[in-house]
Coordinates of N, CA and C in Angstrom, one line a residue:
X1 N 156.8 96.2 119.3 CA 156.6 96.2 117.8 C 155.4 95.2 117.5
X2 N 155.3 94.1 118.2 CA 154.2 93.1 118.0 C 152.9 93.7 118.4
X3 N 152.9 94.5 119.5 CA 151.7 95.1 120.0 C 151.2 96.1 119.0
X4 N 152.0 96.8 118.2 CA 151.6 97.8 117.3 C 151.2 97.2 116.0
X5 N 151.7 96.0 115.6 CA 151.4 95.4 114.3 C 150.0 94.9 114.2
X6 N 149.4 94.4 115.3 CA 148.1 93.9 115.2 C 147.0 95.0 115.0
X7 N 147.0 96.1 115.8 CA 146.0 97.1 115.5 C 146.2 97.8 114.2
X8 N 147.4 97.9 113.7 CA 147.6 98.6 112.4 C 147.1 97.7 111.3
X9 N 147.3 96.3 111.3 CA 146.8 95.4 110.3 C 145.3 95.4 110.3
X10 N 144.7 95.5 111.5 CA 143.2 95.5 111.7 C 142.6 96.8 111.0
X11 N 143.3 97.9 111.2 CA 142.8 99.2 110.6 C 142.9 99.1 109.1
X12 N 144.0 98.5 108.6 CA 144.2 98.4 107.1 C 143.1 97.5 106.5
X13 N 142.8 96.4 107.2 CA 141.8 95.5 106.8 C 140.4 96.2 106.7
X14 N 140.1 97.0 107.7 CA 138.8 97.8 107.7 C 138.8 98.8 106.5
X15 N 139.9 99.4 106.3 CA 139.9 100.4 105.2 C 139.7 99.7 103.8
X16 N 140.3 98.5 103.7 CA 140.2 97.8 102.4 C 138.7 97.3 102.2
X17 N 138.1 96.8 103.3 CA 136.7 96.3 103.2 C 135.7 97.5 102.9
X18 N 136.0 98.7 103.4 CA 135.1 99.8 103.1 C 135.2 100.3 101.7
X19 N 136.2 99.9 101.0 CA 136.4 100.3 99.6 C 135.7 99.4 98.6
X20 N 135.3 98.2 99.1 CA 134.6 97.2 98.2 C 133.2 97.7 97.8
X21 N 132.9 97.7 96.6 CA 131.6 98.1 96.1 C 131.0 97.1 95.2
X22 N 129.7 97.2 95.0 CA 129.1 96.3 94.1 C 128.9 97.0 92.7
X23 N 128.4 96.2 91.7 CA 128.2 96.8 90.4 C 127.1 97.9 90.5
X24 N 126.1 97.7 91.3 CA 125.0 98.6 91.4 C 125.5 99.9 92.0
X25 N 126.4 99.8 93.1 CA 126.8 101.0 93.8 C 127.7 101.8 92.9
X26 N 128.5 101.2 92.1 CA 129.5 101.9 91.2 C 128.9 102.3 89.9
X27 N 127.7 101.9 89.6 CA 127.0 102.2 88.4 C 127.7 101.6 87.2
X28 N 128.3 100.4 87.3 CA 129.0 99.8 86.2 C 128.2 98.5 85.8
X29 N 127.0 98.5 85.9 CA 126.2 97.3 85.5 C 126.3 97.0 84.1
X30 N 126.4 95.7 83.7 CA 126.6 95.3 82.3 C 125.3 95.6 81.5
X31 N 124.2 95.6 82.2 CA 122.9 95.8 81.5 C 122.4 97.2 81.9
X32 N 122.7 98.2 81.1 CA 122.3 99.6 81.4 C 120.8 99.8 81.2
X33 N 120.1 99.0 80.4 CA 118.7 99.2 80.2 C 117.8 98.8 81.4
X34 N 118.4 97.8 82.1 CA 117.6 97.3 83.3 C 117.8 98.1 84.5
X35 N 116.8 98.7 85.0 CA 116.9 99.5 86.2 C 116.3 98.7 87.4
X36 N 117.1 98.7 88.5 CA 116.6 98.0 89.7 C 115.5 98.8 90.4
X37 N 114.4 98.1 90.6 CA 113.3 98.7 91.4 C 112.8 97.7 92.4
X38 N 113.0 98.0 93.6 CA 112.6 97.0 94.7 C 111.0 96.8 94.7
X39 N 110.6 95.6 95.1 CA 109.2 95.3 95.2 C 108.6 96.2 96.4
X40 N 107.5 96.8 96.1 CA 106.9 97.6 97.2 C 106.7 96.8 98.5
X41 N 106.8 97.4 99.6 CA 106.8 96.7 100.9 C 105.6 95.9 101.1
X42 N 104.4 96.4 100.8 CA 103.2 95.6 101.0 C 103.0 94.4 100.1
X43 N 103.8 94.3 99.0 CA 103.7 93.2 98.1 C 104.8 92.1 98.3
X44 N 105.7 92.4 99.2 CA 106.8 91.4 99.4 C 106.3 90.2 100.1
X45 N 106.6 89.0 99.5 CA 106.2 87.7 100.1 C 107.4 87.0 100.7
X46 N 107.4 86.9 102.0 CA 108.5 86.2 102.6 C 108.4 84.7 102.4
X47 N 107.2 84.2 102.4 CA 107.0 82.8 102.3 C 106.2 82.5 101.0
X48 N 106.6 81.4 100.3 CA 105.9 81.1 99.1 C 105.4 79.6 99.3
X49 N 104.6 79.2 98.3 CA 104.0 77.8 98.5 C 105.1 76.7 98.5
X50 N 106.3 77.0 98.1 CA 107.4 76.0 98.1 C 108.4 76.3 99.3
X51 N 108.1 77.3 100.2 CA 108.9 77.5 101.3 C 108.8 76.3 102.3
X52 N 110.0 75.9 102.8 CA 110.0 74.8 103.8 C 109.8 75.3 105.2
X53 N 108.7 75.0 105.8 CA 108.4 75.4 107.2 C 109.1 74.5 108.2
X54 N 109.2 73.3 107.9 CA 109.7 72.3 108.9 C 110.2 71.1 108.1
X55 N 111.2 70.4 108.6 CA 111.7 69.2 108.0 C 112.2 68.2 109.0
X56 N 111.9 67.0 108.7 CA 112.3 65.9 109.6 C 113.1 64.8 108.7
X57 N 114.2 64.4 109.2 CA 115.0 63.4 108.4 C 115.5 62.3 109.3
X58 N 115.7 61.1 108.6 CA 116.3 60.0 109.3 C 117.0 59.1 108.2
X59 N 117.8 58.2 108.7 CA 118.4 57.3 107.8 C 118.1 55.9 108.3
X60 N 117.7 55.0 107.3 CA 117.2 53.7 107.7 C 117.4 52.7 106.6
X61 N 117.7 51.4 106.9 CA 117.8 50.4 105.8 C 116.4 50.3 105.2
X62 N 116.4 50.2 103.8 CA 115.1 50.1 103.1 C 115.4 49.4 101.8
X63 N 116.0 50.0 100.8 CA 116.2 49.4 99.5 C 117.4 48.5 99.5
X64 N 118.4 48.7 100.3 CA 119.7 48.0 100.3 C 120.0 47.6 101.7
X65 N 120.2 46.3 102.1 CA 120.5 46.0 103.4 C 121.9 46.4 103.8
X66 N 122.8 46.8 102.9 CA 124.2 47.2 103.2 C 124.3 48.7 103.4
X67 N 123.3 49.5 102.9 CA 123.4 50.9 103.0 C 122.1 51.5 103.4
X68 N 122.1 52.6 104.2 CA 120.9 53.2 104.7 C 120.4 54.2 103.7
X69 N 119.1 54.3 103.5 CA 118.4 55.3 102.7 C 118.0 56.5 103.5
X70 N 117.8 57.6 102.9 CA 117.4 58.8 103.6 C 115.9 59.0 103.5
X71 N 115.2 59.1 104.6 CA 113.8 59.4 104.7 C 113.6 60.8 105.1
X72 N 112.8 61.6 104.3 CA 112.7 63.0 104.5 C 111.2 63.4 104.5
X73 N 110.8 64.2 105.4 CA 109.4 64.8 105.4 C 109.5 66.3 105.5
X74 N 109.1 67.0 104.5 CA 109.1 68.4 104.4 C 107.7 69.0 104.5
X75 N 107.6 70.1 105.2 CA 106.3 70.8 105.3 C 106.5 72.1 104.5
X76 N 105.8 72.2 103.3 CA 106.0 73.3 102.4 C 104.7 74.1 102.3
X77 N 104.9 75.4 102.4 CA 103.7 76.3 102.2 C 103.9 77.6 102.9
X78 N 102.9 78.4 103.1 CA 102.9 79.7 103.8 C 102.4 79.6 105.2
X79 N 101.6 78.6 105.5 CA 101.0 78.4 106.8 C 101.0 76.9 107.1
X80 N 101.3 76.5 108.3 CA 101.4 75.1 108.7 C 100.1 74.4 108.4
X81 N 98.9 74.9 108.7 CA 97.7 74.3 108.6 C 97.3 74.0 107.2
X82 N 97.7 74.9 106.3 CA 97.3 74.8 104.9 C 98.4 74.3 104.0
X83 N 99.5 73.9 104.6 CA 100.7 73.5 103.8 C 100.6 72.1 103.2
X84 N 101.5 71.7 102.5 CA 101.6 70.4 101.9 C 102.8 69.6 102.6
X85 N 102.6 68.4 102.8 CA 103.7 67.5 103.4 C 104.3 66.7 102.2
X86 N 105.6 66.8 102.0 CA 106.3 66.1 100.9 C 107.1 65.0 101.6
X87 N 106.8 63.7 101.3 CA 107.4 62.6 101.9 C 108.4 62.0 100.8
X88 N 109.7 62.0 101.1 CA 110.7 61.5 100.1 C 111.5 60.3 100.8
X89 N 111.8 59.4 99.9 CA 112.8 58.3 100.3 C 113.8 58.4 99.2
X90 N 115.1 58.7 99.6 CA 116.2 58.8 98.7 C 117.2 57.7 99.0
X91 N 117.6 57.0 98.0 CA 118.5 55.9 98.2 C 119.9 56.4 98.5
X92 N 120.7 55.5 99.0 CA 122.1 55.8 99.3 C 122.9 56.3 98.1
X93 N 122.4 55.9 96.9 CA 123.0 56.3 95.6 C 122.5 57.6 95.1
X94 N 121.5 58.2 95.8 CA 120.9 59.5 95.4 C 119.6 59.4 94.5
X95 N 119.1 58.2 94.3 CA 117.9 58.0 93.5 C 116.7 58.2 94.4
X96 N 115.7 58.9 93.8 CA 114.4 59.1 94.5 C 113.5 57.9 94.4
X97 N 113.3 57.2 95.5 CA 112.5 56.0 95.6 C 111.0 56.3 95.8
X98 N 110.8 57.4 96.4 CA 109.4 57.8 96.7 C 109.3 59.3 96.8
X99 N 108.3 59.9 96.2 CA 108.0 61.3 96.3 C 106.5 61.5 96.3
X100 N 106.0 61.6 97.5 CA 104.6 61.7 97.7 C 104.2 63.0 98.4
X101 N 103.2 63.7 97.9 CA 102.7 64.9 98.5 C 101.3 64.7 99.0
X102 N 101.1 65.2 100.2 CA 99.8 65.1 100.9 C 99.5 66.3 101.7
X103 N 98.3 66.6 101.9 CA 98.0 67.8 102.8 C 98.5 67.6 104.2
X104 N 99.0 68.7 104.8 CA 99.5 68.7 106.1 C 98.5 68.1 107.1
X105 N 97.2 68.3 106.8 CA 96.2 67.8 107.7 C 96.2 66.3 107.8
X106 N 96.8 65.6 106.8 CA 96.9 64.2 106.9 C 97.8 63.7 108.0
X107 N 98.7 64.6 108.5 CA 99.6 64.3 109.6 C 98.9 64.6 110.9
X108 N 97.7 65.2 110.9 CA 97.1 65.6 112.2 C 96.5 64.3 112.9
X109 N 97.0 64.1 114.0 CA 96.5 62.9 114.8 C 95.6 63.5 115.9
X110 N 94.3 63.2 115.9 CA 93.4 63.8 116.8 C 93.7 63.3 118.3
X111 N 94.4 62.2 118.4 CA 94.8 61.8 119.8 C 95.7 62.8 120.5
X112 N 96.4 63.6 119.7 CA 97.3 64.6 120.2 C 96.5 65.9 120.7
X113 N 95.2 66.0 120.3 CA 94.4 67.1 120.7 C 93.6 66.8 122.0
X114 N 93.5 67.7 122.9 CA 92.7 67.5 124.1 C 91.3 67.4 123.8
X115 N 90.8 68.3 123.0 CA 89.4 68.3 122.6 C 89.3 68.6 121.1
X116 N 89.2 67.6 120.2 CA 89.3 67.8 118.8 C 88.2 68.8 118.3
X117 N 87.0 68.8 118.9 CA 86.0 69.7 118.4 C 86.3 71.2 118.8
X118 N 87.0 71.4 119.9 CA 87.3 72.8 120.4 C 88.7 73.2 120.0
X119 N 89.4 72.4 119.3 CA 90.8 72.7 119.0 C 91.0 74.0 118.1
X120 N 91.9 74.8 118.5 CA 92.1 76.0 117.7 C 93.1 75.7 116.6
X121 N 93.3 76.7 115.7 CA 94.3 76.5 114.6 C 95.7 76.2 115.2
X122 N 96.0 77.0 116.2 CA 97.3 76.8 116.8 C 97.5 75.4 117.4
X123 N 96.4 74.9 118.1 CA 96.5 73.5 118.6 C 96.7 72.5 117.5
X124 N 96.0 72.7 116.4 CA 96.2 71.8 115.2 C 97.6 71.9 114.6
X125 N 98.1 73.1 114.6 CA 99.5 73.2 114.0 C 100.5 72.6 114.9
X126 N 100.3 72.7 116.2 CA 101.3 72.0 117.1 C 101.2 70.5 117.0
X127 N 99.9 70.0 116.9 CA 99.7 68.6 116.7 C 100.4 68.1 115.4
X128 N 100.3 68.9 114.3 CA 100.9 68.5 113.1 C 102.4 68.4 113.2
X129 N 103.0 69.4 113.9 CA 104.5 69.4 114.1 C 104.9 68.2 115.0
X130 N 104.1 67.9 116.0 CA 104.4 66.7 116.9 C 104.4 65.4 116.0
X131 N 103.4 65.4 115.2 CA 103.2 64.2 114.3 C 104.4 64.1 113.4
X132 N 104.9 65.2 112.9 CA 106.1 65.2 112.0 C 107.3 64.6 112.7
X133 N 107.4 65.0 114.0 CA 108.6 64.5 114.8 C 108.6 63.0 115.0
X134 N 107.4 62.5 115.0 CA 107.2 61.0 115.3 C 107.0 60.2 114.0
X135 N 107.0 60.9 112.8 CA 106.7 60.2 111.6 C 107.7 59.1 111.3
X136 N 108.9 59.2 111.6 CA 109.9 58.2 111.3 C 110.4 57.5 112.6
X137 N 109.5 57.3 113.6 CA 109.9 56.6 114.8 C 110.3 55.2 114.4
X138 N 111.1 54.6 115.2 CA 111.6 53.2 115.0 C 110.5 52.2 114.9
X139 N 109.4 52.4 115.6 CA 108.4 51.4 115.6 C 107.6 51.4 114.3
X140 N 107.8 52.3 113.4 CA 107.1 52.4 112.1 C 107.8 51.5 111.1
X141 N 109.0 51.0 111.4 CA 109.8 50.1 110.5 C 109.6 48.7 110.9
X142 N 109.3 47.8 110.0 CA 109.2 46.4 110.3 C 110.0 45.5 109.3
X143 N 110.5 44.4 109.7 CA 111.1 43.5 108.8 C 110.8 42.1 109.3
X144 N 110.4 41.2 108.3 CA 110.2 41.4 106.9 C 108.9 42.3 106.7
X145 N 108.8 43.0 105.6 CA 107.7 43.9 105.3 C 106.4 43.1 105.2
X146 N 106.4 41.9 104.6 CA 105.2 41.1 104.5 C 105.6 39.8 105.3
X147 N 105.0 39.6 106.4 CA 105.3 38.3 107.2 C 104.8 37.1 106.4
X148 N 105.4 36.0 106.7 CA 105.0 34.7 106.0 C 103.6 34.3 106.4
X149 N 103.2 34.8 107.6 CA 101.8 34.4 108.1 C 100.7 35.1 107.3
X150 N 101.1 36.2 106.6 CA 100.0 36.9 105.9 C 99.8 36.2 104.5
X151 N 98.6 35.7 104.4 CA 98.3 34.9 103.2 C 97.8 35.7 102.0
X152 N 96.9 36.6 102.2 CA 96.3 37.4 101.1 C 96.8 38.8 101.1
X153 N 97.0 39.3 99.9 CA 97.4 40.6 99.6 C 96.3 41.6 99.9
X154 N 96.6 42.7 100.4 CA 95.5 43.7 100.7 C 95.6 44.9 99.7
X155 N 96.4 44.7 98.6 CA 96.6 45.7 97.6 C 96.4 45.1 96.2
X156 N 96.2 46.0 95.2 CA 95.9 45.6 93.8 C 97.1 44.9 93.1
X157 N 98.3 45.4 93.4 CA 99.5 44.9 92.7 C 100.0 43.6 93.3
X158 N 99.5 42.5 92.9 CA 99.8 41.1 93.4 C 101.3 40.8 93.2
X159 N 101.8 41.1 92.0 CA 103.2 40.8 91.7 C 104.2 41.5 92.6
X160 N 103.9 42.8 92.9 CA 104.8 43.5 93.8 C 104.7 42.9 95.2
X161 N 103.5 42.6 95.6 CA 103.3 42.1 97.0 C 104.0 40.7 97.1
X162 N 103.9 39.9 96.1 CA 104.6 38.6 96.1 C 106.1 38.7 96.1
X163 N 106.6 39.7 95.4 CA 108.1 39.9 95.3 C 108.6 40.4 96.7
X164 N 107.9 41.2 97.4 CA 108.3 41.6 98.7 C 108.1 40.5 99.7
X165 N 107.1 39.7 99.6 CA 106.9 38.6 100.5 C 108.0 37.5 100.4
X166 N 108.5 37.3 99.2 CA 109.6 36.4 99.0 C 110.9 36.8 99.6
X167 N 111.1 38.1 99.8 CA 112.3 38.7 100.3 C 112.3 38.8 101.9
X168 N 113.0 37.9 102.5 CA 113.1 37.9 104.0 C 113.7 39.1 104.6
X169 N 114.6 39.8 103.8 CA 115.3 41.0 104.3 C 114.6 42.3 104.0
X170 N 113.4 42.2 103.4 CA 112.6 43.4 103.1 C 112.3 44.2 104.3
X171 N 112.2 45.5 104.2 CA 111.9 46.4 105.3 C 110.6 47.2 104.9
X172 N 109.6 47.2 105.8 CA 108.4 47.9 105.6 C 108.4 49.2 106.4
X173 N 107.7 50.2 105.9 CA 107.6 51.5 106.6 C 106.1 51.8 106.6
X174 N 105.5 51.9 107.9 CA 104.1 52.2 108.0 C 103.9 53.7 108.3
X175 N 102.9 54.3 107.6 CA 102.6 55.7 107.8 C 101.1 55.9 107.4
X176 N 100.6 57.1 107.8 CA 99.2 57.5 107.5 C 99.3 58.4 106.3
X177 N 98.6 58.1 105.2 CA 98.6 58.9 104.0 C 97.4 59.8 104.0
X178 N 97.1 60.5 102.9 CA 96.0 61.4 102.8 C 94.7 60.6 103.0
X179 N 93.7 61.2 103.6 CA 92.4 60.5 103.8 C 92.4 59.6 105.0
X180 N 93.5 59.6 105.8 CA 93.6 58.8 107.0 C 93.9 57.3 106.7
X181 N 94.3 57.0 105.4 CA 94.6 55.6 105.1 C 95.9 55.2 105.6
X182 N 96.0 54.1 106.3 CA 97.3 53.6 106.8 C 97.9 52.7 105.7
X183 N 99.2 53.0 105.4 CA 99.9 52.3 104.4 C 101.2 51.7 104.9
X184 N 101.6 50.6 104.2 CA 103.0 50.1 104.4 C 103.7 50.0 103.1
X185 N 104.8 50.7 103.1 CA 105.7 50.8 101.9 C 106.8 49.7 102.1
X186 N 107.3 49.2 101.0 CA 108.4 48.3 101.0 C 109.1 48.5 99.6
X187 N 110.4 48.0 99.6 CA 111.1 48.1 98.3 C 111.2 46.7 97.7
X188 N 110.6 46.5 96.6 CA 110.7 45.2 95.9 C 112.0 45.2 95.1
X189 N 113.0 44.5 95.6 CA 114.3 44.4 94.9 C 114.2 43.7 93.5
X190 N 113.3 42.8 93.5 CA 113.2 42.0 92.2 C 112.6 42.9 91.1
X191 N 111.7 43.9 91.5 CA 111.2 44.8 90.5 C 111.9 46.1 90.5
X192 N 112.8 46.4 91.4 CA 113.6 47.6 91.5 C 112.7 48.8 91.7
X193 N 111.7 48.7 92.6 CA 110.8 49.9 92.9 C 110.2 49.8 94.2
X194 N 109.7 51.0 94.7 CA 109.0 51.1 96.0 C 107.6 50.8 95.7
X195 N 107.0 49.9 96.6 CA 105.6 49.5 96.3 C 104.8 49.6 97.7
X196 N 103.5 49.7 97.5 CA 102.6 49.6 98.7 C 102.2 48.2 98.9
X197 N 102.5 47.6 100.0 CA 102.2 46.2 100.3 C 101.0 46.0 101.2
X198 N 100.6 47.1 101.8 CA 99.4 46.9 102.7 C 98.7 48.3 102.8
X199 N 97.4 48.3 102.7 CA 96.7 49.6 102.8 C 95.4 49.4 103.6

């Protein structure tokens, strides 16, 4: 009896699944004026400028010494070489602390290329993806963000720099921004915002 019950229940399940139809199949759509017409095959775009081609994520102390924030790097576009890199820092509470967009070529490290002058598009794309994988490496984080030995600020916002310098538990994150400029970000708890403390 048990041997017969399993195949019979499977057959009944298949019959029930075959009877399920959608609104379009049964012609009971609520909007009779709107006719479904698929996009012609040559005009279908699988990737859009907002498509995520690659993402790298990590969690690290930044704005709160008791909770880790999420660091996210997204590669958005239709091709790696011409895409945009979106760098996000999201607090443990869900607030966006940093949202920076730069060209993907800003991630290109020429040291990853054997011959930068003869590098193909594929070589550059592979170098960009490698750079993404190392973007949040542990050696990019430093604490304190502004050492006591650093006397002069290298940025315009003196108040933010001083607020971070006074915080011994501040964490700095170093990265290369658009134009090849190296930056250090830190969270100024006194001002409640993410600031650039070195450039």
